[in-house]
Amino acid sequence: MTAHPHLSELADQYGTPLYVYDLDRLDAARHDLFGALPEEFDVFYALKANPHVDLVQALREGDGRACRAEISSTGELAAALQAGHDPGTVLYAGPGKTPGELREAVEQGVRLFSAESLTDLEHIGEAALAHDTVADCLLRINDVTARAATGVRMTGRPTQFGIDSETIAGLAPRLCSVPGISVAGLHLFSQSNAADEQALIAEFEHTIDTAARIERELGVPLRLLDIGGGFAVPYGQRGERTAYPALRAALGAALDARFPGWRQGTPRLAVESGRYLAGDCGTLLATVSNVKVSRGRTFVIPDTGINTFGGLSGLGRILPVSVRVESESTETERVTLAGPLCTPGDTLGRDVEVPAGLRPGDLVAMPNTGAYGPTASLLMFLGRPAPAEAVVRSGDVVSVSRIEHVRTYRKVKRAHD
Ligand SMILES: *Cc1c(COP(=O)(O)O)cnc(C)c1O
């Protein structure tokens, strides 16, 4: 496959490594996700996937329905506000919210939080009370029976996320009486990147059953039920977003059975997604710096590595990236795609099919890189500049930007002064 001519022009103009985000594709993903859900559903965009303000803003405005913002830091809060989100519609989640972050979020107008434990709930309540207000909280649940529906009965593992579901009944009186808190609903997020629609449906059905049971144990009617996500798109590889043609009807049926008032808004329903919305709008362009052979194996070394794409390699994964290249050649060969960093960990793929005979100066393109790109990468490691990020709409460049790191010094008191 050859790189789109427009992409090579952008690479010429702005240099590589260069991310190109196509807002038309972002719109299409949003349209497809809303279309796969009953119309009563809200969609939270998890800024973790890509907090670029132009993307966050595009997901909020335009012809389609607006995504709400799900954030878990003051940096993401700033991006959401800059993108025009009303702080009152934002969901603040995450296992380690500090008192300072919570205070700032409440001051900025955030009123909806996901609480991961009783102490987290108390911290949110303290921040709300300090601001003379009450915060709506979703209780995040670590479901002891998650995935039972797919045939693999797992006891819920210990994790830093959520409140163990089996403890809810006993904790209910305390959870529901934290000063400064109104328990608004539940948040269950049990999986990512589920490319199998039937498995995803089974998971959601199970989640809805669990939520109905927990509602009874809490004795508080749910106003908002966030059933999580898991919508899939290839990551750095060729391929299409998964389609979910049966999901809408299946969710409707499961909710009718457990929450008869849901079509009237009791509870309101939500899902959340990062990668499905942002993943396929992005292409990472890189220039081959060097090609070498070591003991019979070919190494292609572009000007991009885990400093630019693939900080999630911290999870111990090798990214099986695929590349497109500006080349008429139909012959291919298998190479190791190694980044420029001085660590063997900087390997983008060990058995990557590329057009035969790549040379220094050739442009390569990595598809489906709109989510978990720059901000999920080891941006500062080995001191290379962050990649440029170009946003395009209908073939026109909307913006070009780059994240900069600067060390700022603070005044220190010295013993001898
Ligand atoms: C990471 C995360 C998401 C987004 O996951 P994707 O796989 O990118 O859709 C959504 N919700 C929560 C709570 C998360 O931690």
Tab-separated table of C-alpha atoms and ligand atoms in Angstrom:
chain	number	residue	atom	x	y	z
A	1	MET	CA	0.000	0.000	0.000
A	2	THR	CA	1.197	3.498	-0.676
A	3	ALA	CA	0.905	6.513	1.548
A	4	HIS	CA	-1.879	8.864	0.507
A	5	PRO	CA	-0.317	11.676	-1.598
A	6	HIS	CA	-1.741	14.268	0.773
A	7	LEU	CA	0.074	12.588	3.658
A	8	SER	CA	3.435	12.813	1.913
A	9	GLU	CA	2.824	16.515	1.253
A	10	LEU	CA	2.156	17.020	4.943
A	11	ALA	CA	5.329	15.127	5.814
A	12	ASP	CA	7.298	17.333	3.401
A	13	GLN	CA	5.844	20.476	4.878
A	14	TYR	CA	5.949	19.721	8.603
A	15	GLY	CA	8.623	17.038	8.874
A	16	THR	CA	8.444	13.679	10.578
A	17	PRO	CA	7.571	12.090	12.892
A	18	LEU	CA	4.136	13.559	12.246
A	19	TYR	CA	0.732	12.469	13.470
A	20	VAL	CA	-2.121	13.340	11.132
A	21	TYR	CA	-5.621	13.298	12.629
A	22	ASP	CA	-8.530	13.396	10.184
A	23	LEU	CA	-11.607	14.966	11.806
A	24	ASP	CA	-13.917	13.499	9.150
A	25	ARG	CA	-12.925	10.045	10.330
A	26	LEU	CA	-13.381	11.120	13.947
A	27	ASP	CA	-16.933	12.234	13.072
A	28	ALA	CA	-17.584	8.898	11.394
A	29	ALA	CA	-16.482	6.982	14.488
A	30	ARG	CA	-18.707	9.092	16.724
A	31	HIS	CA	-21.624	8.620	14.320
A	32	ASP	CA	-21.121	4.850	14.267
A	33	LEU	CA	-20.811	4.548	18.044
A	34	PHE	CA	-23.960	6.562	18.769
A	35	GLY	CA	-25.671	4.581	16.014
A	36	ALA	CA	-24.756	1.279	17.680
A	37	LEU	CA	-26.480	2.332	20.923
A	38	PRO	CA	-30.061	3.036	21.941
A	39	GLU	CA	-30.681	6.752	21.434
A	40	GLU	CA	-31.122	7.327	25.176
A	41	PHE	CA	-27.408	6.668	25.759
A	42	ASP	CA	-24.733	9.227	26.518
A	43	VAL	CA	-21.169	8.589	25.339
A	44	PHE	CA	-18.236	9.701	27.453
A	45	TYR	CA	-15.013	10.285	25.534
A	46	ALA	CA	-12.081	9.115	27.682
A	47	LEU	CA	-9.514	11.885	27.142
A	48	LYS	CA	-6.810	9.441	28.192
A	49	ALA	CA	-6.870	8.081	24.623
A	50	ASN	CA	-6.015	11.440	23.069
A	51	PRO	CA	-6.438	14.753	24.887
A	52	HIS	CA	-5.679	16.909	21.809
A	53	VAL	CA	-8.048	19.865	22.219
A	54	ASP	CA	-9.070	19.928	18.542
A	55	LEU	CA	-10.219	16.315	18.779
A	56	VAL	CA	-11.994	16.789	22.105
A	57	GLN	CA	-13.760	19.823	20.676
A	58	ALA	CA	-14.722	18.034	17.450
A	59	LEU	CA	-16.285	15.208	19.467
A	60	ARG	CA	-18.350	17.765	21.369
A	61	GLU	CA	-19.612	19.866	18.461
A	62	GLY	CA	-20.581	19.383	14.811
A	63	ASP	CA	-23.627	17.691	13.329
A	64	GLY	CA	-23.579	14.566	15.436
A	65	ARG	CA	-24.546	14.125	19.058
A	66	ALA	CA	-22.090	15.518	21.572
A	67	CYS	CA	-19.736	13.243	23.467
A	68	ARG	CA	-19.302	14.136	27.122
A	69	ALA	CA	-15.789	14.194	28.597
A	70	GLU	CA	-14.350	11.635	30.974
A	71	ILE	CA	-11.177	12.856	32.627
A	72	SER	CA	-8.828	11.793	35.395
A	73	SER	CA	-6.405	14.648	35.946
A	74	THR	CA	-6.239	18.421	36.089
A	75	GLY	CA	-4.424	18.363	32.746
A	76	GLU	CA	-7.327	16.546	31.141
A	77	LEU	CA	-9.736	18.890	32.896
A	78	ALA	CA	-7.933	21.847	31.329
A	79	ALA	CA	-8.154	20.196	27.896
A	80	ALA	CA	-11.884	19.493	28.329
A	81	LEU	CA	-12.607	23.068	29.387
A	82	GLN	CA	-10.467	24.487	26.582
A	83	ALA	CA	-12.461	22.332	24.164
A	84	GLY	CA	-15.615	24.031	25.403
A	85	HIS	CA	-17.052	21.381	27.687
A	86	ASP	CA	-19.405	22.585	30.398
A	87	PRO	CA	-17.674	21.357	33.592
A	88	GLY	CA	-21.087	20.333	34.920
A	89	THR	CA	-21.266	17.581	32.255
A	90	VAL	CA	-17.771	16.175	32.842
A	91	LEU	CA	-17.112	12.872	34.630
A	92	TYR	CA	-13.971	12.800	36.794
A	93	ALA	CA	-12.634	9.272	37.394
A	94	GLY	CA	-9.419	7.546	38.457
A	95	PRO	CA	-8.037	5.601	41.410
A	96	GLY	CA	-5.661	8.190	42.868
A	97	LYS	CA	-7.418	11.535	42.953
A	98	THR	CA	-5.478	13.834	45.257
A	99	PRO	CA	-7.116	16.386	47.554
A	100	GLY	CA	-5.555	19.164	45.456
A	101	GLU	CA	-6.916	17.773	42.200
A	102	LEU	CA	-10.349	17.289	43.697
A	103	ARG	CA	-10.413	20.831	45.077
A	104	GLU	CA	-9.440	22.255	41.711
A	105	ALA	CA	-12.026	20.141	39.879
A	106	VAL	CA	-14.816	21.255	42.220
A	107	GLU	CA	-13.697	24.881	41.976
A	108	GLN	CA	-13.788	24.647	38.186
A	109	GLY	CA	-17.371	23.358	38.340
A	110	VAL	CA	-17.040	19.571	38.063
A	111	ARG	CA	-19.916	17.946	39.957
A	112	LEU	CA	-19.812	14.326	38.780
A	113	PHE	CA	-17.158	11.915	40.008
A	114	SER	CA	-16.550	8.201	39.891
A	115	ALA	CA	-15.486	7.000	43.339
A	116	GLU	CA	-13.176	4.022	43.573
A	117	SER	CA	-13.423	3.338	47.304
A	118	LEU	CA	-15.078	4.628	50.477
A	119	THR	CA	-12.040	6.805	51.220
A	120	ASP	CA	-12.057	8.192	47.675
A	121	LEU	CA	-15.737	9.030	48.197
A	122	GLU	CA	-14.886	10.781	51.476
A	123	HIS	CA	-12.150	12.821	49.757
A	124	ILE	CA	-14.582	13.902	47.053
A	125	GLY	CA	-17.093	14.835	49.757
A	126	GLU	CA	-14.484	16.923	51.600
A	127	ALA	CA	-13.638	18.826	48.413
A	128	ALA	CA	-17.336	19.438	47.744
A	129	LEU	CA	-18.055	20.611	51.299
A	130	ALA	CA	-15.051	22.953	51.212
A	131	HIS	CA	-16.771	24.593	48.266
A	132	ASP	CA	-20.225	24.542	49.948
A	133	THR	CA	-21.624	22.135	47.434
A	134	VAL	CA	-22.600	18.522	46.966
A	135	ALA	CA	-20.934	16.214	44.429
A	136	ASP	CA	-22.794	13.537	42.491
A	137	CYS	CA	-20.871	10.298	42.644
A	138	LEU	CA	-20.953	7.105	40.680
A	139	LEU	CA	-19.699	4.171	42.696
A	140	ARG	CA	-17.230	2.279	40.574
A	141	ILE	CA	-17.756	-1.437	41.045
A	142	ASN	CA	-15.134	-4.183	40.871
A	143	ASP	CA	-17.533	-6.952	39.966
A	144	VAL	CA	-16.704	-10.266	41.625
A	145	THR	CA	-18.562	-12.142	38.886
A	146	ALA	CA	-17.359	-10.158	35.884
A	147	ARG	CA	-17.166	-12.211	32.702
A	148	ALA	CA	-19.310	-14.980	34.103
A	149	ALA	CA	-21.593	-14.388	31.165
A	150	THR	CA	-18.929	-15.251	28.613
A	151	GLY	CA	-18.431	-18.657	30.151
A	152	VAL	CA	-15.260	-17.906	32.055
A	153	ARG	CA	-16.305	-17.505	35.649
A	154	MET	CA	-13.696	-15.358	37.279
A	155	THR	CA	-13.691	-14.204	40.819
A	156	GLY	CA	-13.039	-10.481	40.683
A	157	ARG	CA	-9.335	-9.938	40.994
A	158	PRO	CA	-7.812	-7.600	43.512
A	159	THR	CA	-7.325	-4.231	41.767
A	160	GLN	CA	-6.937	-0.560	42.595
A	161	PHE	CA	-10.127	0.053	40.614
A	162	GLY	CA	-13.572	0.120	42.093
A	163	ILE	CA	-15.314	-1.124	45.186
A	164	ASP	CA	-15.510	-4.910	45.532
A	165	SER	CA	-19.066	-5.804	44.599
A	166	GLU	CA	-19.438	-8.333	47.414
A	167	THR	CA	-18.817	-5.600	49.997
A	168	ILE	CA	-21.505	-3.216	48.766
A	169	ALA	CA	-24.352	-4.643	50.829
A	170	GLY	CA	-22.359	-4.230	54.054
A	171	LEU	CA	-20.937	-0.826	53.112
A	172	ALA	CA	-24.195	0.635	51.808
A	173	PRO	CA	-25.149	2.650	54.900
A	174	ARG	CA	-21.699	4.303	54.996
A	175	LEU	CA	-21.448	4.816	51.235
A	176	CYS	CA	-24.812	6.541	51.222
A	177	SER	CA	-24.159	8.893	54.141
A	178	VAL	CA	-20.848	10.555	53.242
A	179	PRO	CA	-21.167	14.302	53.843
A	180	GLY	CA	-20.970	16.326	50.642
A	181	ILE	CA	-21.909	13.334	48.453
A	182	SER	CA	-25.056	12.336	46.653
A	183	VAL	CA	-24.739	8.787	45.333
A	184	ALA	CA	-25.944	9.186	41.755
A	185	GLY	CA	-25.305	5.806	40.251
A	186	LEU	CA	-22.817	3.146	39.272
A	187	HIS	CA	-19.781	2.873	37.015
A	188	LEU	CA	-18.651	-0.508	35.758
A	189	PHE	CA	-15.744	-0.807	33.342
A	190	SER	CA	-14.579	-4.329	32.860
A	191	GLN	CA	-12.879	-4.504	29.479
A	192	SER	CA	-11.117	-2.787	26.626
A	193	ASN	CA	-10.926	-3.464	22.918
A	194	ALA	CA	-13.598	-6.180	22.574
A	195	ALA	CA	-13.605	-7.113	18.906
A	196	ASP	CA	-16.206	-9.864	19.418
A	197	GLU	CA	-19.712	-8.396	19.457
A	198	GLN	CA	-21.365	-11.372	21.150
A	199	ALA	CA	-18.804	-11.320	23.958
A	200	LEU	CA	-19.303	-7.588	24.409
A	201	ILE	CA	-23.082	-8.014	24.540
A	202	ALA	CA	-22.774	-10.823	27.086
A	203	GLU	CA	-20.530	-8.608	29.199
A	204	PHE	CA	-22.972	-5.699	29.074
A	205	GLU	CA	-25.925	-7.977	29.929
A	206	HIS	CA	-24.008	-9.216	32.908
A	207	THR	CA	-23.102	-5.663	33.896
A	208	ILE	CA	-26.763	-4.611	33.736
A	209	ASP	CA	-27.772	-7.570	35.942
A	210	THR	CA	-25.061	-6.666	38.440
A	211	ALA	CA	-26.132	-3.013	38.473
A	212	ALA	CA	-29.750	-3.970	39.179
A	213	ARG	CA	-28.654	-6.163	42.085
A	214	ILE	CA	-26.401	-3.481	43.520
A	215	GLU	CA	-29.159	-0.904	43.234
A	216	ARG	CA	-31.272	-3.110	45.526
A	217	GLU	CA	-28.373	-3.582	47.956
A	218	LEU	CA	-27.717	0.149	48.092
A	219	GLY	CA	-31.359	1.002	48.526
A	220	VAL	CA	-30.817	4.174	46.477
A	221	PRO	CA	-32.374	4.592	43.032
A	222	LEU	CA	-29.774	4.974	40.296
A	223	ARG	CA	-29.883	8.220	38.329
A	224	LEU	CA	-26.945	7.412	36.037
A	225	LEU	CA	-25.596	4.011	35.066
A	226	ASP	CA	-22.277	3.967	33.192
A	227	ILE	CA	-21.868	0.431	31.858
A	228	GLY	CA	-18.303	0.940	30.607
A	229	GLY	CA	-17.084	0.258	27.113
A	230	GLY	CA	-14.670	-1.959	25.301
A	231	PHE	CA	-15.411	-0.846	21.731
A	232	ALA	CA	-12.611	-2.055	19.500
A	233	VAL	CA	-10.344	-0.726	16.787
A	234	PRO	CA	-6.965	-2.037	15.604
A	235	TYR	CA	-4.022	-0.334	17.309
A	236	GLY	CA	-1.219	0.614	14.955
A	237	GLN	CA	-2.254	-2.125	12.554
A	238	ARG	CA	-4.296	-2.157	9.387
A	239	GLY	CA	-7.959	-2.919	9.771
A	240	GLU	CA	-11.348	-1.422	10.508
A	241	ARG	CA	-13.257	-0.470	13.602
A	242	THR	CA	-15.465	-3.321	14.790
A	243	ALA	CA	-19.131	-2.955	13.820
A	244	TYR	CA	-21.762	-3.714	16.486
A	245	PRO	CA	-24.991	-4.269	14.516
A	246	ALA	CA	-26.756	-6.315	17.207
A	247	LEU	CA	-25.785	-4.222	20.213
A	248	ARG	CA	-28.565	-1.652	20.167
A	249	ALA	CA	-31.402	-4.191	20.324
A	250	ALA	CA	-29.587	-6.370	22.872
A	251	LEU	CA	-28.987	-3.443	25.224
A	252	GLY	CA	-32.602	-2.325	24.890
A	253	ALA	CA	-33.862	-5.789	25.806
A	254	ALA	CA	-31.489	-6.200	28.751
A	255	LEU	CA	-32.415	-2.782	30.128
A	256	ASP	CA	-36.156	-3.327	29.650
A	257	ALA	CA	-35.811	-6.458	31.777
A	258	ARG	CA	-33.895	-4.835	34.639
A	259	PHE	CA	-34.608	-1.096	34.560
A	260	PRO	CA	-38.167	-0.582	33.305
A	261	GLY	CA	-37.896	3.206	33.640
A	262	TRP	CA	-34.740	3.621	31.583
A	263	ARG	CA	-36.487	4.833	28.433
A	264	GLN	CA	-37.928	7.659	30.542
A	265	GLY	CA	-34.472	8.462	31.900
A	266	THR	CA	-34.421	6.512	35.175
A	267	PRO	CA	-31.634	5.763	35.154
A	268	ARG	CA	-29.862	7.618	32.373
A	269	LEU	CA	-27.430	5.318	30.591
A	270	ALA	CA	-23.885	5.918	29.423
A	271	VAL	CA	-20.947	4.142	27.866
A	272	GLU	CA	-17.380	5.342	27.590
A	273	SER	CA	-14.799	5.031	24.865
A	274	GLY	CA	-11.373	6.292	23.986
A	275	ARG	CA	-9.830	4.185	21.264
A	276	TYR	CA	-12.987	3.511	19.225
A	277	LEU	CA	-13.615	7.230	18.828
A	278	ALA	CA	-10.062	8.427	18.228
A	279	GLY	CA	-8.140	5.390	16.986
A	280	ASP	CA	-8.741	5.293	13.267
A	281	CYS	CA	-8.595	9.040	12.624
A	282	GLY	CA	-4.833	9.009	13.216
A	283	THR	CA	-1.893	8.113	10.973
A	284	LEU	CA	1.705	8.338	12.129
A	285	LEU	CA	4.160	9.320	9.419
A	286	ALA	CA	7.844	8.548	9.846
A	287	THR	CA	10.948	8.678	7.696
A	288	VAL	CA	13.319	5.744	7.496
A	289	SER	CA	16.686	6.833	8.947
A	290	ASN	CA	18.616	3.658	8.458
A	291	VAL	CA	18.337	0.122	7.185
A	292	LYS	CA	20.850	-2.481	8.299
A	293	VAL	CA	21.300	-6.202	8.307
A	294	SER	CA	22.514	-7.986	11.404
A	295	ARG	CA	23.215	-11.703	11.180
A	296	GLY	CA	20.720	-12.186	8.418
A	297	ARG	CA	17.916	-10.101	9.859
A	298	THR	CA	16.935	-6.744	8.382
A	299	PHE	CA	16.360	-3.839	10.728
A	300	VAL	CA	14.455	-0.837	9.460
A	301	ILE	CA	14.931	2.162	11.733
A	302	PRO	CA	12.508	5.029	11.269
A	303	ASP	CA	12.672	8.367	13.093
A	304	THR	CA	9.981	7.233	15.484
A	305	GLY	CA	9.878	4.681	18.258
A	306	ILE	CA	8.343	4.136	21.665
A	307	ASN	CA	9.107	7.795	22.430
A	308	THR	CA	6.428	8.705	19.870
A	309	PHE	CA	4.145	5.705	19.613
A	310	GLY	CA	3.853	2.966	22.130
A	311	GLY	CA	4.460	4.101	25.649
A	312	LEU	CA	1.966	1.353	26.371
A	313	SER	CA	4.872	-0.969	25.638
A	314	GLY	CA	5.350	-0.448	29.344
A	315	LEU	CA	2.642	-3.094	29.524
A	316	GLY	CA	5.197	-5.549	28.165
A	317	ARG	CA	3.655	-5.638	24.719
A	318	ILE	CA	5.453	-5.458	21.424
A	319	LEU	CA	3.319	-3.467	19.069
A	320	PRO	CA	2.624	-5.421	15.940
A	321	VAL	CA	2.490	-2.279	13.860
A	322	SER	CA	1.916	-2.348	10.178
A	323	VAL	CA	3.283	0.221	7.804
A	324	ARG	CA	2.280	1.632	4.493
A	325	VAL	CA	4.963	2.943	2.245
A	326	GLU	CA	5.219	5.200	-0.751
A	327	SER	CA	6.298	2.526	-3.176
A	328	GLU	CA	5.050	0.896	-6.345
A	329	SER	CA	6.761	-2.327	-5.387
A	330	THR	CA	4.466	-5.255	-4.745
A	331	GLU	CA	7.204	-7.432	-3.301
A	332	THR	CA	7.396	-7.444	0.452
A	333	GLU	CA	9.817	-8.634	3.077
A	334	ARG	CA	9.672	-9.156	6.826
A	335	VAL	CA	11.835	-6.923	8.966
A	336	THR	CA	12.303	-5.754	12.509
A	337	LEU	CA	11.033	-2.223	12.885
A	338	ALA	CA	13.263	-0.651	15.529
A	339	GLY	CA	13.027	2.866	16.886
A	340	PRO	CA	15.908	5.312	17.277
A	341	LEU	CA	16.290	5.043	21.061
A	342	CYS	CA	19.330	3.422	22.678
A	343	THR	CA	17.404	0.573	24.230
A	344	PRO	CA	16.409	-2.825	22.825
A	345	GLY	CA	12.978	-2.004	24.262
A	346	ASP	CA	12.519	0.413	21.395
A	347	THR	CA	11.113	-2.128	18.984
A	348	LEU	CA	7.876	-1.380	17.170
A	349	GLY	CA	7.566	-4.822	15.645
A	350	ARG	CA	9.711	-7.894	15.086
A	351	ASP	CA	8.094	-9.434	12.059
A	352	VAL	CA	6.633	-6.524	10.166
A	353	GLU	CA	5.755	-6.909	6.514
A	354	VAL	CA	7.112	-3.970	4.508
A	355	PRO	CA	7.734	-3.396	0.805
A	356	ALA	CA	11.044	-4.948	-0.165
A	357	GLY	CA	14.042	-2.656	-0.408
A	358	LEU	CA	13.141	0.189	1.930
A	359	ARG	CA	15.828	2.861	1.957
A	360	PRO	CA	16.802	5.785	4.149
A	361	GLY	CA	14.573	8.721	3.317
A	362	ASP	CA	11.493	6.590	2.516
A	363	LEU	CA	8.274	7.685	4.150
A	364	VAL	CA	6.313	5.094	6.107
A	365	ALA	CA	2.815	5.463	7.531
A	366	MET	CA	1.384	3.629	10.530
A	367	PRO	CA	-2.396	3.436	10.431
A	368	ASN	CA	-4.890	3.518	13.319
A	369	THR	CA	-2.649	5.529	15.604
A	370	GLY	CA	-5.095	8.226	16.732
A	371	ALA	CA	-5.485	6.801	20.237
A	372	TYR	CA	-2.762	6.166	22.808
A	373	GLY	CA	-0.185	7.996	20.690
A	374	PRO	CA	2.029	10.832	21.920
A	375	THR	CA	0.620	11.168	25.422
A	376	ALA	CA	0.839	7.415	25.997
A	377	SER	CA	4.474	7.340	24.886
A	378	LEU	CA	7.851	7.782	26.525
A	379	LEU	CA	7.954	11.306	25.118
A	380	MET	CA	10.956	12.521	27.070
A	381	PHE	CA	13.122	9.429	27.013
A	382	LEU	CA	16.410	10.178	25.227
A	383	GLY	CA	15.491	13.776	24.670
A	384	ARG	CA	14.009	13.753	21.208
A	385	PRO	CA	11.394	16.366	20.400
A	386	ALA	CA	7.789	15.287	20.608
A	387	PRO	CA	6.193	14.494	17.248
A	388	ALA	CA	4.267	17.205	15.441
A	389	GLU	CA	0.503	16.692	15.317
A	390	ALA	CA	-1.496	17.926	12.336
A	391	VAL	CA	-5.282	18.047	12.378
A	392	VAL	CA	-7.044	17.976	9.008
A	393	ARG	CA	-10.680	18.325	7.971
A	394	SER	CA	-11.854	17.665	4.385
A	395	GLY	CA	-8.244	17.668	3.264
A	396	ASP	CA	-7.494	21.088	4.777
A	397	VAL	CA	-5.009	21.534	7.595
A	398	VAL	CA	-6.813	22.864	10.677
A	399	SER	CA	-3.818	23.044	13.021
A	400	VAL	CA	-0.259	21.863	13.474
A	401	SER	CA	1.217	21.706	16.949
A	402	ARG	CA	3.769	19.981	19.106
A	403	ILE	CA	4.024	19.315	22.824
A	404	GLU	CA	7.071	21.018	24.370
A	405	HIS	CA	8.829	20.030	27.552
A	406	VAL	CA	10.740	22.647	29.468
A	407	ARG	CA	12.421	22.293	32.823
A	408	THR	CA	11.523	25.178	35.048
A	409	TYR	CA	13.630	25.927	38.105
A	410	ARG	CA	12.253	26.957	41.460
A	411	LYS	CA	14.038	29.086	43.997
A	412	VAL	CA	15.730	26.956	46.626
A	413	LYS	CA	17.038	27.923	50.033
A	414	ARG	CA	20.711	27.064	50.431
A	415	ALA	CA	22.234	26.322	53.812
A	416	HIS	CA	25.155	28.772	53.204
A	417	ASP	CA	23.094	31.789	52.120
B	1	LIG	C1	-9.053	3.725	29.686
B	1	LIG	C2	-10.471	3.845	30.067
B	1	LIG	C3	-11.447	4.057	29.085
B	1	LIG	C4	-11.124	4.074	27.607
B	1	LIG	O1	-10.792	2.796	27.144
B	1	LIG	P1	-10.724	2.506	25.578
B	1	LIG	O2	-10.285	1.094	25.481
B	1	LIG	O3	-9.739	3.464	25.008
B	1	LIG	O4	-12.090	2.737	25.032
B	1	LIG	C5	-12.741	4.210	29.495
B	1	LIG	N1	-13.071	4.173	30.802
B	1	LIG	C6	-12.170	3.973	31.780
B	1	LIG	C7	-12.608	3.947	33.196
B	1	LIG	C8	-10.835	3.811	31.451
B	1	LIG	O5	-9.926	3.607	32.412
